[in-house]
Short mmCIF file of N, CA and C in Angstrom, two decimals:
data_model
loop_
_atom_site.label_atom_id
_atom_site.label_comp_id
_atom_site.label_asym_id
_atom_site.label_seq_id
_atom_site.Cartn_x
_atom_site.Cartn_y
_atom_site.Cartn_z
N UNK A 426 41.27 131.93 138.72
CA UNK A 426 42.38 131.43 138.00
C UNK A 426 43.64 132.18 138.45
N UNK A 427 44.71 131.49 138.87
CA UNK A 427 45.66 132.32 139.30
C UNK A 427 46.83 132.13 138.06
N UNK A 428 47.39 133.14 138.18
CA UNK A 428 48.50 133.44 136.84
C UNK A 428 50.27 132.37 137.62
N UNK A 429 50.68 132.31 136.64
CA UNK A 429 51.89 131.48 136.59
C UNK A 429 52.68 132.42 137.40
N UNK A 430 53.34 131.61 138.65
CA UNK A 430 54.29 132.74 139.40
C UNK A 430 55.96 132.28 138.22
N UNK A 431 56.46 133.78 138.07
CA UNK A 431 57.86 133.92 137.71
C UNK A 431 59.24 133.98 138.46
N UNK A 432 60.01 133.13 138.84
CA UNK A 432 60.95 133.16 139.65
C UNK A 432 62.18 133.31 139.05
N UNK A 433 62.91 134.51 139.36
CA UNK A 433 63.87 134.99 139.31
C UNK A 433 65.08 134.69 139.37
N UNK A 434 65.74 134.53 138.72
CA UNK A 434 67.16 133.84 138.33
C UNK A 434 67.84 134.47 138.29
N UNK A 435 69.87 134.25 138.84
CA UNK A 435 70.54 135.08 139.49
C UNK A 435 71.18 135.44 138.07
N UNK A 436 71.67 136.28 137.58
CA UNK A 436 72.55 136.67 136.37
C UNK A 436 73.70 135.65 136.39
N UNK A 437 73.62 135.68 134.97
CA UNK A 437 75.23 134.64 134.91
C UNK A 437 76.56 135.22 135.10
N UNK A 438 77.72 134.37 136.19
CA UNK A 438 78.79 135.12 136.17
C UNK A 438 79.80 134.13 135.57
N UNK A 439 80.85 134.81 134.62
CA UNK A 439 81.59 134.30 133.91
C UNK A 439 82.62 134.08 135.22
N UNK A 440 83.76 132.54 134.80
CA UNK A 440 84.78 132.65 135.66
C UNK A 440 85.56 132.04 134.83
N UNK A 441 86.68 132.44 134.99
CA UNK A 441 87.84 132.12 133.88
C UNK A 441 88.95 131.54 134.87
N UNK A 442 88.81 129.85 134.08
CA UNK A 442 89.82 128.96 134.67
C UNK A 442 91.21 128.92 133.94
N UNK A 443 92.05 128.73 134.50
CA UNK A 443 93.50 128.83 134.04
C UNK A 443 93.84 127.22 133.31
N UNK A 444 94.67 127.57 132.17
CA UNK A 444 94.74 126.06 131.73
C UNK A 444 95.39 125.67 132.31
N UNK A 445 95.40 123.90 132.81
CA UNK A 445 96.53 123.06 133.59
C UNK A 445 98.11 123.10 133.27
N UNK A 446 98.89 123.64 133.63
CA UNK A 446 100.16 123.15 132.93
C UNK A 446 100.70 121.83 133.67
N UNK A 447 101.88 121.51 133.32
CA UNK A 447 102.66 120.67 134.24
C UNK A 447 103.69 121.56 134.95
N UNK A 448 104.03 120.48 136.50
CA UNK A 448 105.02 121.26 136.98
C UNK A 448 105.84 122.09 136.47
N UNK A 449 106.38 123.15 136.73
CA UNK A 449 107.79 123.73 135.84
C UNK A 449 109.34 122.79 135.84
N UNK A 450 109.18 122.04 136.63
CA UNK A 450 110.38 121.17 137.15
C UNK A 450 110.54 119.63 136.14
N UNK A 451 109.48 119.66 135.48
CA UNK A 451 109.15 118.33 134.49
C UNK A 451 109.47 118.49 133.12
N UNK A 452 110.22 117.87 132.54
CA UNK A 452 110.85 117.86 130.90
C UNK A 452 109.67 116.90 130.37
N UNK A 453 109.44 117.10 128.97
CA UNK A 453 108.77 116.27 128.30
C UNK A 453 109.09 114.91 128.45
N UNK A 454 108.45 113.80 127.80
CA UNK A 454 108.96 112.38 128.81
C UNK A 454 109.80 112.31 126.98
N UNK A 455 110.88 111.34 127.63
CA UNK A 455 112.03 110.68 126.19
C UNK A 455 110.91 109.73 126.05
N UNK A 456 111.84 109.31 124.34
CA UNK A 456 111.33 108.45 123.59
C UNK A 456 112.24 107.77 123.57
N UNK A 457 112.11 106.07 123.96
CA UNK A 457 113.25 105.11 124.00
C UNK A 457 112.69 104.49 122.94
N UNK A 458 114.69 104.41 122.49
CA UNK A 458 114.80 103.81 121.50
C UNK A 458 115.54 102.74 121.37
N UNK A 459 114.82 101.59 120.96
CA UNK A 459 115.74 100.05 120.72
C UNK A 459 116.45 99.84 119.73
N UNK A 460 118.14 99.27 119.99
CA UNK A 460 118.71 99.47 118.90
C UNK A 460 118.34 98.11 117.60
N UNK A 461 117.87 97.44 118.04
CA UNK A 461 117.28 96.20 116.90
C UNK A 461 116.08 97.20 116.13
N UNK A 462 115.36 97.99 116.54
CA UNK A 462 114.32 98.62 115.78
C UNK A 462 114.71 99.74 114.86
N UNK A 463 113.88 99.99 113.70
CA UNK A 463 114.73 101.14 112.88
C UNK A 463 113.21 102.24 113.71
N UNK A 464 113.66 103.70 113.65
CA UNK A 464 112.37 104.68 113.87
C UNK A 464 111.90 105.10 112.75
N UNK A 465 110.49 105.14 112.83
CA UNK A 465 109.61 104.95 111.89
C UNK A 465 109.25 106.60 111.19
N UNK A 466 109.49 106.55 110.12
CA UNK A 466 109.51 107.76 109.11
C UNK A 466 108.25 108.42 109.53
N UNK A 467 108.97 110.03 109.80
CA UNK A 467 107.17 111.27 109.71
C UNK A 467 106.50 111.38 109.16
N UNK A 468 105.54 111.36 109.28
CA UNK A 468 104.36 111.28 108.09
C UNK A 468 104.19 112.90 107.50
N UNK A 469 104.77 113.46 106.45
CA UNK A 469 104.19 114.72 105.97
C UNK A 469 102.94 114.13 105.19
N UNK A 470 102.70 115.80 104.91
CA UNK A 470 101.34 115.85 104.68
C UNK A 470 101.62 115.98 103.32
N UNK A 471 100.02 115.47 102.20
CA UNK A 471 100.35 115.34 100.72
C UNK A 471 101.21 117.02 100.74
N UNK A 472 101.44 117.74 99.63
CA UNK A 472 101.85 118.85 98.68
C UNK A 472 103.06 119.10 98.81
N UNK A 473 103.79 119.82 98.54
CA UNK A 473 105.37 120.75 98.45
C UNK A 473 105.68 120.52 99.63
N UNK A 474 107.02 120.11 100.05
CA UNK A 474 107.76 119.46 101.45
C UNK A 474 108.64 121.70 101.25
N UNK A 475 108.07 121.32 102.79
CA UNK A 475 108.98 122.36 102.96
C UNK A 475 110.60 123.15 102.46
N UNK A 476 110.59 124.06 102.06
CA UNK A 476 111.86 124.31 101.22
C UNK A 476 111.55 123.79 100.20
N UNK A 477 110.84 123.42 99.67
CA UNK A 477 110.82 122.79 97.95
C UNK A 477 110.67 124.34 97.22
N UNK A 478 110.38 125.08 97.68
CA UNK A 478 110.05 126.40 96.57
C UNK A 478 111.29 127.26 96.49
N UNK A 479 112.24 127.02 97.65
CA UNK A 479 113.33 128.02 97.27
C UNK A 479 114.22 127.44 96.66
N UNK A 480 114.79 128.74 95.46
CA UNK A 480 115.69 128.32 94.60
C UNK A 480 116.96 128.44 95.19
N UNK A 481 117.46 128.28 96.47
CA UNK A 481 118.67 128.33 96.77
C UNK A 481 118.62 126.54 96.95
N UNK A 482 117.85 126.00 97.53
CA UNK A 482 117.31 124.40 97.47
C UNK A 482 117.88 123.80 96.57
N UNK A 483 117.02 124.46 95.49
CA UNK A 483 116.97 123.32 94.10
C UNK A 483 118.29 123.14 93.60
N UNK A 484 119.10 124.41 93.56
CA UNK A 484 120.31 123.76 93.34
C UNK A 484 121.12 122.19 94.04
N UNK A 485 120.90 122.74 94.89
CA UNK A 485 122.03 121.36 95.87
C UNK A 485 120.92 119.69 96.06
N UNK A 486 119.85 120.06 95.54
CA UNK A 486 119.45 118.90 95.70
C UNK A 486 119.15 118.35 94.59
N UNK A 487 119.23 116.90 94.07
CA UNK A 487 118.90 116.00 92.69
C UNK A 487 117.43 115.16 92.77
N UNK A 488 117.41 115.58 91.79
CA UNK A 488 115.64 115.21 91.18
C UNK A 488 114.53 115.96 91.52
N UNK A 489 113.62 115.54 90.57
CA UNK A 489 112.46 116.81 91.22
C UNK A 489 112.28 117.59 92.15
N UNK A 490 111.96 119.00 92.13
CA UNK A 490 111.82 119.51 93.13
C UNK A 490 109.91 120.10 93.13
N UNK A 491 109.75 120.21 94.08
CA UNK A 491 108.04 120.26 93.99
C UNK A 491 108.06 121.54 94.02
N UNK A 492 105.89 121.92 93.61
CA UNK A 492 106.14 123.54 92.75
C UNK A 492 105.09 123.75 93.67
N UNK A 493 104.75 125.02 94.14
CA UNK A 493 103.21 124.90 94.83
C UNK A 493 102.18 125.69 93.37
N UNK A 494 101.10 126.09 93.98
CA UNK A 494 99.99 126.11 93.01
C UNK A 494 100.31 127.52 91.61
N UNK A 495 101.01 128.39 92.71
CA UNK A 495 101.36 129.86 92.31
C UNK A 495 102.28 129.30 91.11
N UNK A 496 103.38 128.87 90.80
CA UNK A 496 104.35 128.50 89.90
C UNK A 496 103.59 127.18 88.53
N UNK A 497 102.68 127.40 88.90
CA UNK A 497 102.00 125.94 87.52
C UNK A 497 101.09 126.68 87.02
N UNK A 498 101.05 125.93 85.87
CA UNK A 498 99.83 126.44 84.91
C UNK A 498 98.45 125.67 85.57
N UNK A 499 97.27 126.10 84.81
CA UNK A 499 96.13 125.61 85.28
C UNK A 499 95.49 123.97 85.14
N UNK A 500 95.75 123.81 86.40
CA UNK A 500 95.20 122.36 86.73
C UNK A 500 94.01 121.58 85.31
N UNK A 501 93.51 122.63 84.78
CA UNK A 501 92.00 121.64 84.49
C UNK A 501 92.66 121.10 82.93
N UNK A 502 93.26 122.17 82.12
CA UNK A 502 94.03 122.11 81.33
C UNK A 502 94.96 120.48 81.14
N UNK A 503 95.96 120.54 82.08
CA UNK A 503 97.04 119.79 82.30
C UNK A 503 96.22 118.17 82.46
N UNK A 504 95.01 118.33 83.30
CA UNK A 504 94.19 117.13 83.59
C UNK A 504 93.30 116.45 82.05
N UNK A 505 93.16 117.33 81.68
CA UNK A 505 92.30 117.06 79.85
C UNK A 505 93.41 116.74 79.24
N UNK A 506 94.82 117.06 78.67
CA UNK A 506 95.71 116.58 78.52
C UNK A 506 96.10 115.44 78.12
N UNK A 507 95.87 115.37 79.80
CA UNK A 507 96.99 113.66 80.20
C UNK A 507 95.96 112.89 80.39
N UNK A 508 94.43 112.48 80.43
CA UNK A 508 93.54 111.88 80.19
C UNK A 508 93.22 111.44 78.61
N UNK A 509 93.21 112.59 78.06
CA UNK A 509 93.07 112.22 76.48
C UNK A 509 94.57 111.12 75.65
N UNK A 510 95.42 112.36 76.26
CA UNK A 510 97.16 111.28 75.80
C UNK A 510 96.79 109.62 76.23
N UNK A 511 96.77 109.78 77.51
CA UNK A 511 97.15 108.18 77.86
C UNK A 511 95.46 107.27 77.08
N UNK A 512 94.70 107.65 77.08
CA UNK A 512 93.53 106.94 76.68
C UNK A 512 93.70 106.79 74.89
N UNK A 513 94.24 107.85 74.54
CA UNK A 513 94.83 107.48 72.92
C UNK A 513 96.30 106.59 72.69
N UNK A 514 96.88 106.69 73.62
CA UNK A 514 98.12 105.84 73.70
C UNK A 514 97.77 104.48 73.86
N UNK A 515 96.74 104.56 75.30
CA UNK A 515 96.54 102.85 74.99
C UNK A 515 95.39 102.13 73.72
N UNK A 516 94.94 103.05 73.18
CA UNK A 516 93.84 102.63 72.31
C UNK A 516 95.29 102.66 70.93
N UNK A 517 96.23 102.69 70.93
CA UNK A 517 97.24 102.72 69.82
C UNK A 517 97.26 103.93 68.64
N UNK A 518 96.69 105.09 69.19
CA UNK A 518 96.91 105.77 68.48
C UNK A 518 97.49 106.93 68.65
N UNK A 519 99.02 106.94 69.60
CA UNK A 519 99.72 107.66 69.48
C UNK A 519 100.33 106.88 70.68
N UNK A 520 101.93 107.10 70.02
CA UNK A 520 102.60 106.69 71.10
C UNK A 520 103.05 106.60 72.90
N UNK A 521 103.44 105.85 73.27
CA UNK A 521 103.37 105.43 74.62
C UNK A 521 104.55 106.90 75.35
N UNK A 522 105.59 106.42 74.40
CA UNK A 522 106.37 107.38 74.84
C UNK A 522 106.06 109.42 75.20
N UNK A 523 104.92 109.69 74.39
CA UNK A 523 104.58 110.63 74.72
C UNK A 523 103.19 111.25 76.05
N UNK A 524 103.74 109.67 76.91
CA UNK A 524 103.16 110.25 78.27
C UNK A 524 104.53 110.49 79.30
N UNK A 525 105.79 110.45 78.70
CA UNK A 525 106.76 110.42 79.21
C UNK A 525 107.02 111.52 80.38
N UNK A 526 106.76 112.76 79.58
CA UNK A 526 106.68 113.96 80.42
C UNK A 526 106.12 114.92 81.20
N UNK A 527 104.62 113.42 80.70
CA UNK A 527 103.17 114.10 81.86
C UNK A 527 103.24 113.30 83.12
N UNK A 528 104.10 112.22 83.62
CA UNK A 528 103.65 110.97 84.18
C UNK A 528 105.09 110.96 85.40
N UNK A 529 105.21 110.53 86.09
CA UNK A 529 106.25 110.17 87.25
C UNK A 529 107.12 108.98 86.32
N UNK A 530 108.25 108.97 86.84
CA UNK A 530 108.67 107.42 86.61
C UNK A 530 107.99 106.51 86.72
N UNK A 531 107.44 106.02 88.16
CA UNK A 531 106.58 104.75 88.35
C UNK A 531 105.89 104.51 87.55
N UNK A 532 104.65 105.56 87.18
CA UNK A 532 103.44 105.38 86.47
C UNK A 532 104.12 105.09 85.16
N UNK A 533 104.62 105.74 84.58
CA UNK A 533 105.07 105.57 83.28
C UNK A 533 106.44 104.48 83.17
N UNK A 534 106.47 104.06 84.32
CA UNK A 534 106.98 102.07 84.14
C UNK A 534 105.90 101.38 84.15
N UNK A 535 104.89 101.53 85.09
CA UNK A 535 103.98 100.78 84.94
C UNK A 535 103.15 100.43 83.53
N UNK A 536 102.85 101.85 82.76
CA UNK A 536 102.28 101.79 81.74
C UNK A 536 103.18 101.15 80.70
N UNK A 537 104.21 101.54 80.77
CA UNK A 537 105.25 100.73 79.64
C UNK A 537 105.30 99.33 80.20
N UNK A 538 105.24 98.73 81.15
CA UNK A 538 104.79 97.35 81.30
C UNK A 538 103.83 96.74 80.49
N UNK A 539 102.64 97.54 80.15
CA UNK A 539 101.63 96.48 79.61
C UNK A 539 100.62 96.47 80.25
N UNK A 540 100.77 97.34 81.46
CA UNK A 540 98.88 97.48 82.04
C UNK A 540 98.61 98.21 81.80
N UNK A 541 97.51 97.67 81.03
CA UNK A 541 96.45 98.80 80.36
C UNK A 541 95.27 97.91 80.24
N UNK A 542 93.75 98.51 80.60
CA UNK A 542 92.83 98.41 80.08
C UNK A 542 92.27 97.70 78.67
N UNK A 543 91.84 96.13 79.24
CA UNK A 543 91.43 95.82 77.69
C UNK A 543 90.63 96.29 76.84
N UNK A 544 89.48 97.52 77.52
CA UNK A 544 88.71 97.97 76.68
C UNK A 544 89.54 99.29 75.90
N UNK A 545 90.44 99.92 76.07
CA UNK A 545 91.26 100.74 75.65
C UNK A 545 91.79 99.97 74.52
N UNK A 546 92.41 98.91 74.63
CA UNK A 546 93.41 98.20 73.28
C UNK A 546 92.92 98.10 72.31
N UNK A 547 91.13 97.47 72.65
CA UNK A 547 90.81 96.42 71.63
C UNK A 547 89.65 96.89 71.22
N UNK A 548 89.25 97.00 69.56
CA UNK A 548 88.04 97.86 68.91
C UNK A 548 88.64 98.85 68.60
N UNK A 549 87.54 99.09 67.72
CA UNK A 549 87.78 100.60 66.77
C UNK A 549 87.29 102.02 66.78
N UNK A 550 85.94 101.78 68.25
CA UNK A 550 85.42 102.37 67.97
C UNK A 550 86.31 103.84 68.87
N UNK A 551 85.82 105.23 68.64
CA UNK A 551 86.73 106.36 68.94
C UNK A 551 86.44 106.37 70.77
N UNK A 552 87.32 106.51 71.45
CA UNK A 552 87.30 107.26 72.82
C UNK A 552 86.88 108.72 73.16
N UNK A 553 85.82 108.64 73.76
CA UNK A 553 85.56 110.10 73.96
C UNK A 553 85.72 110.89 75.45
N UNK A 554 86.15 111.68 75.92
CA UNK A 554 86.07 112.24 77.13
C UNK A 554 85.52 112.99 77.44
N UNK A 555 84.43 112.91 78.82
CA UNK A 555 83.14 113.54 79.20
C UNK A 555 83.95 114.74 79.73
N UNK A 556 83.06 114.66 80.68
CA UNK A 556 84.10 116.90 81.45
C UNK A 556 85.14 115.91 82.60
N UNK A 557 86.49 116.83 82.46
CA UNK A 557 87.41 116.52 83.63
C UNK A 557 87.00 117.51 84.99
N UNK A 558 87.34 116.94 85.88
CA UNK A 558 86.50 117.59 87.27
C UNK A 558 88.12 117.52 88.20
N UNK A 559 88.49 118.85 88.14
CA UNK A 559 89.23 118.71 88.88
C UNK A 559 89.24 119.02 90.70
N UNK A 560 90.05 118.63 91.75
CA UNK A 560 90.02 119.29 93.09
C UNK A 560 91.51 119.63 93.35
N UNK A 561 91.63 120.72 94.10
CA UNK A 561 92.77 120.94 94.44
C UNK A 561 93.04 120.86 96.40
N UNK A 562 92.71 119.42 96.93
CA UNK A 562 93.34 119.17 98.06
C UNK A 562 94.28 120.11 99.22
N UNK A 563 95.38 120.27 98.51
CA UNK A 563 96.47 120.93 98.77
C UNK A 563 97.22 121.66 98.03
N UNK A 564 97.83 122.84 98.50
CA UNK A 564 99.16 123.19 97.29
C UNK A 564 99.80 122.70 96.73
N UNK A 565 99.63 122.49 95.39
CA UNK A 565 100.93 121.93 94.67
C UNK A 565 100.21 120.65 94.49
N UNK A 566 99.19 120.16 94.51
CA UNK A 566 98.35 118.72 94.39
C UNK A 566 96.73 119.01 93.48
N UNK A 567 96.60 118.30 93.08
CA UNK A 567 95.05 118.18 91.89
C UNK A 567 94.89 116.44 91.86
N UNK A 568 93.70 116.79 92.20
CA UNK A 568 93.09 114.88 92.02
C UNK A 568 91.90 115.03 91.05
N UNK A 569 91.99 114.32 90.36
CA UNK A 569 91.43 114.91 88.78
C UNK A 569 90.15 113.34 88.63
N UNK A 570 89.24 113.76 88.00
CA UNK A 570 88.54 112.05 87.78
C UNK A 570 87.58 112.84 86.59
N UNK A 571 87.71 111.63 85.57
CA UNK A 571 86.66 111.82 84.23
C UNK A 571 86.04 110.58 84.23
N UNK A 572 85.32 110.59 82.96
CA UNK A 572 84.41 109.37 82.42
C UNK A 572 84.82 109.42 81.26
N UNK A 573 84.98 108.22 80.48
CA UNK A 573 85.89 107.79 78.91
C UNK A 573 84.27 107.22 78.75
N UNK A 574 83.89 107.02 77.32
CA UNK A 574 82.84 106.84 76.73
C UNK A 574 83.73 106.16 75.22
N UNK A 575 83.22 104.50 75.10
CA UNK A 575 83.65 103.92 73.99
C UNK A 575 82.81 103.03 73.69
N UNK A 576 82.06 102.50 72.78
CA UNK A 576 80.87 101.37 72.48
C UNK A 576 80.04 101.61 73.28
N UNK A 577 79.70 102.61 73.50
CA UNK A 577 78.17 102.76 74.73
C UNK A 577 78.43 102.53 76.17
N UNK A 578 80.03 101.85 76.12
CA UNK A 578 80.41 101.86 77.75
C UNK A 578 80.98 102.73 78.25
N UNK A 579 80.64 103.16 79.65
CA UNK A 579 81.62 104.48 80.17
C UNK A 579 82.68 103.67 81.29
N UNK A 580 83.54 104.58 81.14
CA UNK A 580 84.72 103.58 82.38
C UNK A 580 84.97 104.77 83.00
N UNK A 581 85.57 104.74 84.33
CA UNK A 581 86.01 105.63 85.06
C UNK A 581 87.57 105.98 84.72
N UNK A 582 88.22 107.39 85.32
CA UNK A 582 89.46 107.70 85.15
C UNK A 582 89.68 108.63 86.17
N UNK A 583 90.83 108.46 86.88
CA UNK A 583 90.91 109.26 88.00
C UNK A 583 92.73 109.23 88.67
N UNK A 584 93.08 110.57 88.85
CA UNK A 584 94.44 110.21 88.77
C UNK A 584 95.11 111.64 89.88
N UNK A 585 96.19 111.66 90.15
CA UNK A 585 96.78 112.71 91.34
C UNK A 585 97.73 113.14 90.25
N UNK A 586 97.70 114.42 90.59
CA UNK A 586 98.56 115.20 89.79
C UNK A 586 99.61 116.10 90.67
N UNK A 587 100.75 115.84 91.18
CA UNK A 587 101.56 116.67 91.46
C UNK A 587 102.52 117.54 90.84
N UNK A 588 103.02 119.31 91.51
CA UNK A 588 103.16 120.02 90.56
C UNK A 588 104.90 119.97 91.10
N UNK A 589 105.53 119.59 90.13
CA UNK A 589 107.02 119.60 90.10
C UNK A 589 107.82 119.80 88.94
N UNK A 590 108.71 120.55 89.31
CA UNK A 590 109.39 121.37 88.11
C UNK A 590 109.04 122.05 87.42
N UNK A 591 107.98 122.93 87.96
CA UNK A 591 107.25 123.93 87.69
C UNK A 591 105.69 123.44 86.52
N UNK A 592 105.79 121.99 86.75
CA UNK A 592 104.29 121.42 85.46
C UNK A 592 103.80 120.81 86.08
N UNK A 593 102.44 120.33 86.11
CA UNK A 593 102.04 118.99 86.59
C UNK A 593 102.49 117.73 86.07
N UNK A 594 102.75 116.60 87.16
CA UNK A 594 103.10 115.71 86.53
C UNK A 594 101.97 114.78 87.05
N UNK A 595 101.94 113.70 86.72
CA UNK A 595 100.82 112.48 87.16
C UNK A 595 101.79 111.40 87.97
N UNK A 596 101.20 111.24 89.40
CA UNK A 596 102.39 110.84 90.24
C UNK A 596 100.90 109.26 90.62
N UNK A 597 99.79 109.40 90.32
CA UNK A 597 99.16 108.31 90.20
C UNK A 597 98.09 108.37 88.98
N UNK A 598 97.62 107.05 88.31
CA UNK A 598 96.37 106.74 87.52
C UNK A 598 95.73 105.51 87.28
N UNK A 599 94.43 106.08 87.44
CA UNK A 599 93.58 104.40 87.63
C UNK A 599 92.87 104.54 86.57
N UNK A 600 92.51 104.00 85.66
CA UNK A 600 91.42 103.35 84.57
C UNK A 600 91.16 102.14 84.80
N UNK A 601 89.47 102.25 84.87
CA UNK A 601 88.39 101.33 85.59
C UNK A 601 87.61 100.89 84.45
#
């Protein structure tokens, strides 16, 4: 029986390639622009737009200014809140107006419109709220989602919370 011959392999040698540049003589290429076309807005990213935290800012600029996480109170809090408010507001038992100062403009036009959930309006029986689950995405952002429990049915609730003017406000909300 002869034994397995072992053949010898050369050690590995590292070689370190240089990254490609471009010529030194080459400018980045332009971006042409047509004057019939408008250019199309940057996309930032969700939370606090740069400079939103300094107070030399907030002066010279009008309307909200965004807060990052450090300057707000605690997300889970603010999310139990404004889940319970708006789910007793639309079930009629406490006014509409007191989502005024948890809610963005939009949302709180929208809700003063009249959309709302028919299972919220109509019946007697009490609304209950399971655990709020909050995430915090980004600085200065919380995306929040519960379960409402009314006649044995559960509905979903789920909403974005951005932190401006030093509170959370609710800048979206869905009830399902």
């Amino acid at each position: 029986m002869t034994a397995p011959s072992r053949t010898t392999l050369a050690p590995l040698q590292l070689t370190v390639v240089p990254t490609p540049r471009p010529p030194g003589g080459l400018r980045p290429a332009l971006r042409l622009v047509h004057p019939d076309r408008a250019l199309p807005l940057p996309q930032l990213p969700p939370g606090p737009r740069p400079g939103a935290a300094s107070p030399a800012l907030a002066h010279d600029e009008f309307g909200p200014v965004l807060t990052g996480r450090a300057g707000l109170p605690p997300a889970g809090a603010a999310a139990r809140r404004l889940v319970t408010t708006a789910l007793e507001a639309f079930a009629g038992r406490r006014p509409l107006a007191q989502l005024q100062p948890l809610t963005s403009t939009g949302v709180y036009a929208a809700l003063a419109a009249g959309r709302r959930p028919r299972w919220c309006a109509g019946g007697s029986a009490p609304v209950v709220v399971g655990p709020v689950r909050v995430c915090e995405p980004v600085d200065g952002v919380a995306e929040i989602s519960a379960v409402a429990h009314r006649g044995g049915r559960a509905h979903a609730v789920a909403a974005r919370l951005e932190g401006m003017d030093g509170r959370w406000r609710c800048t979206a909300l869905q009830i399902g």
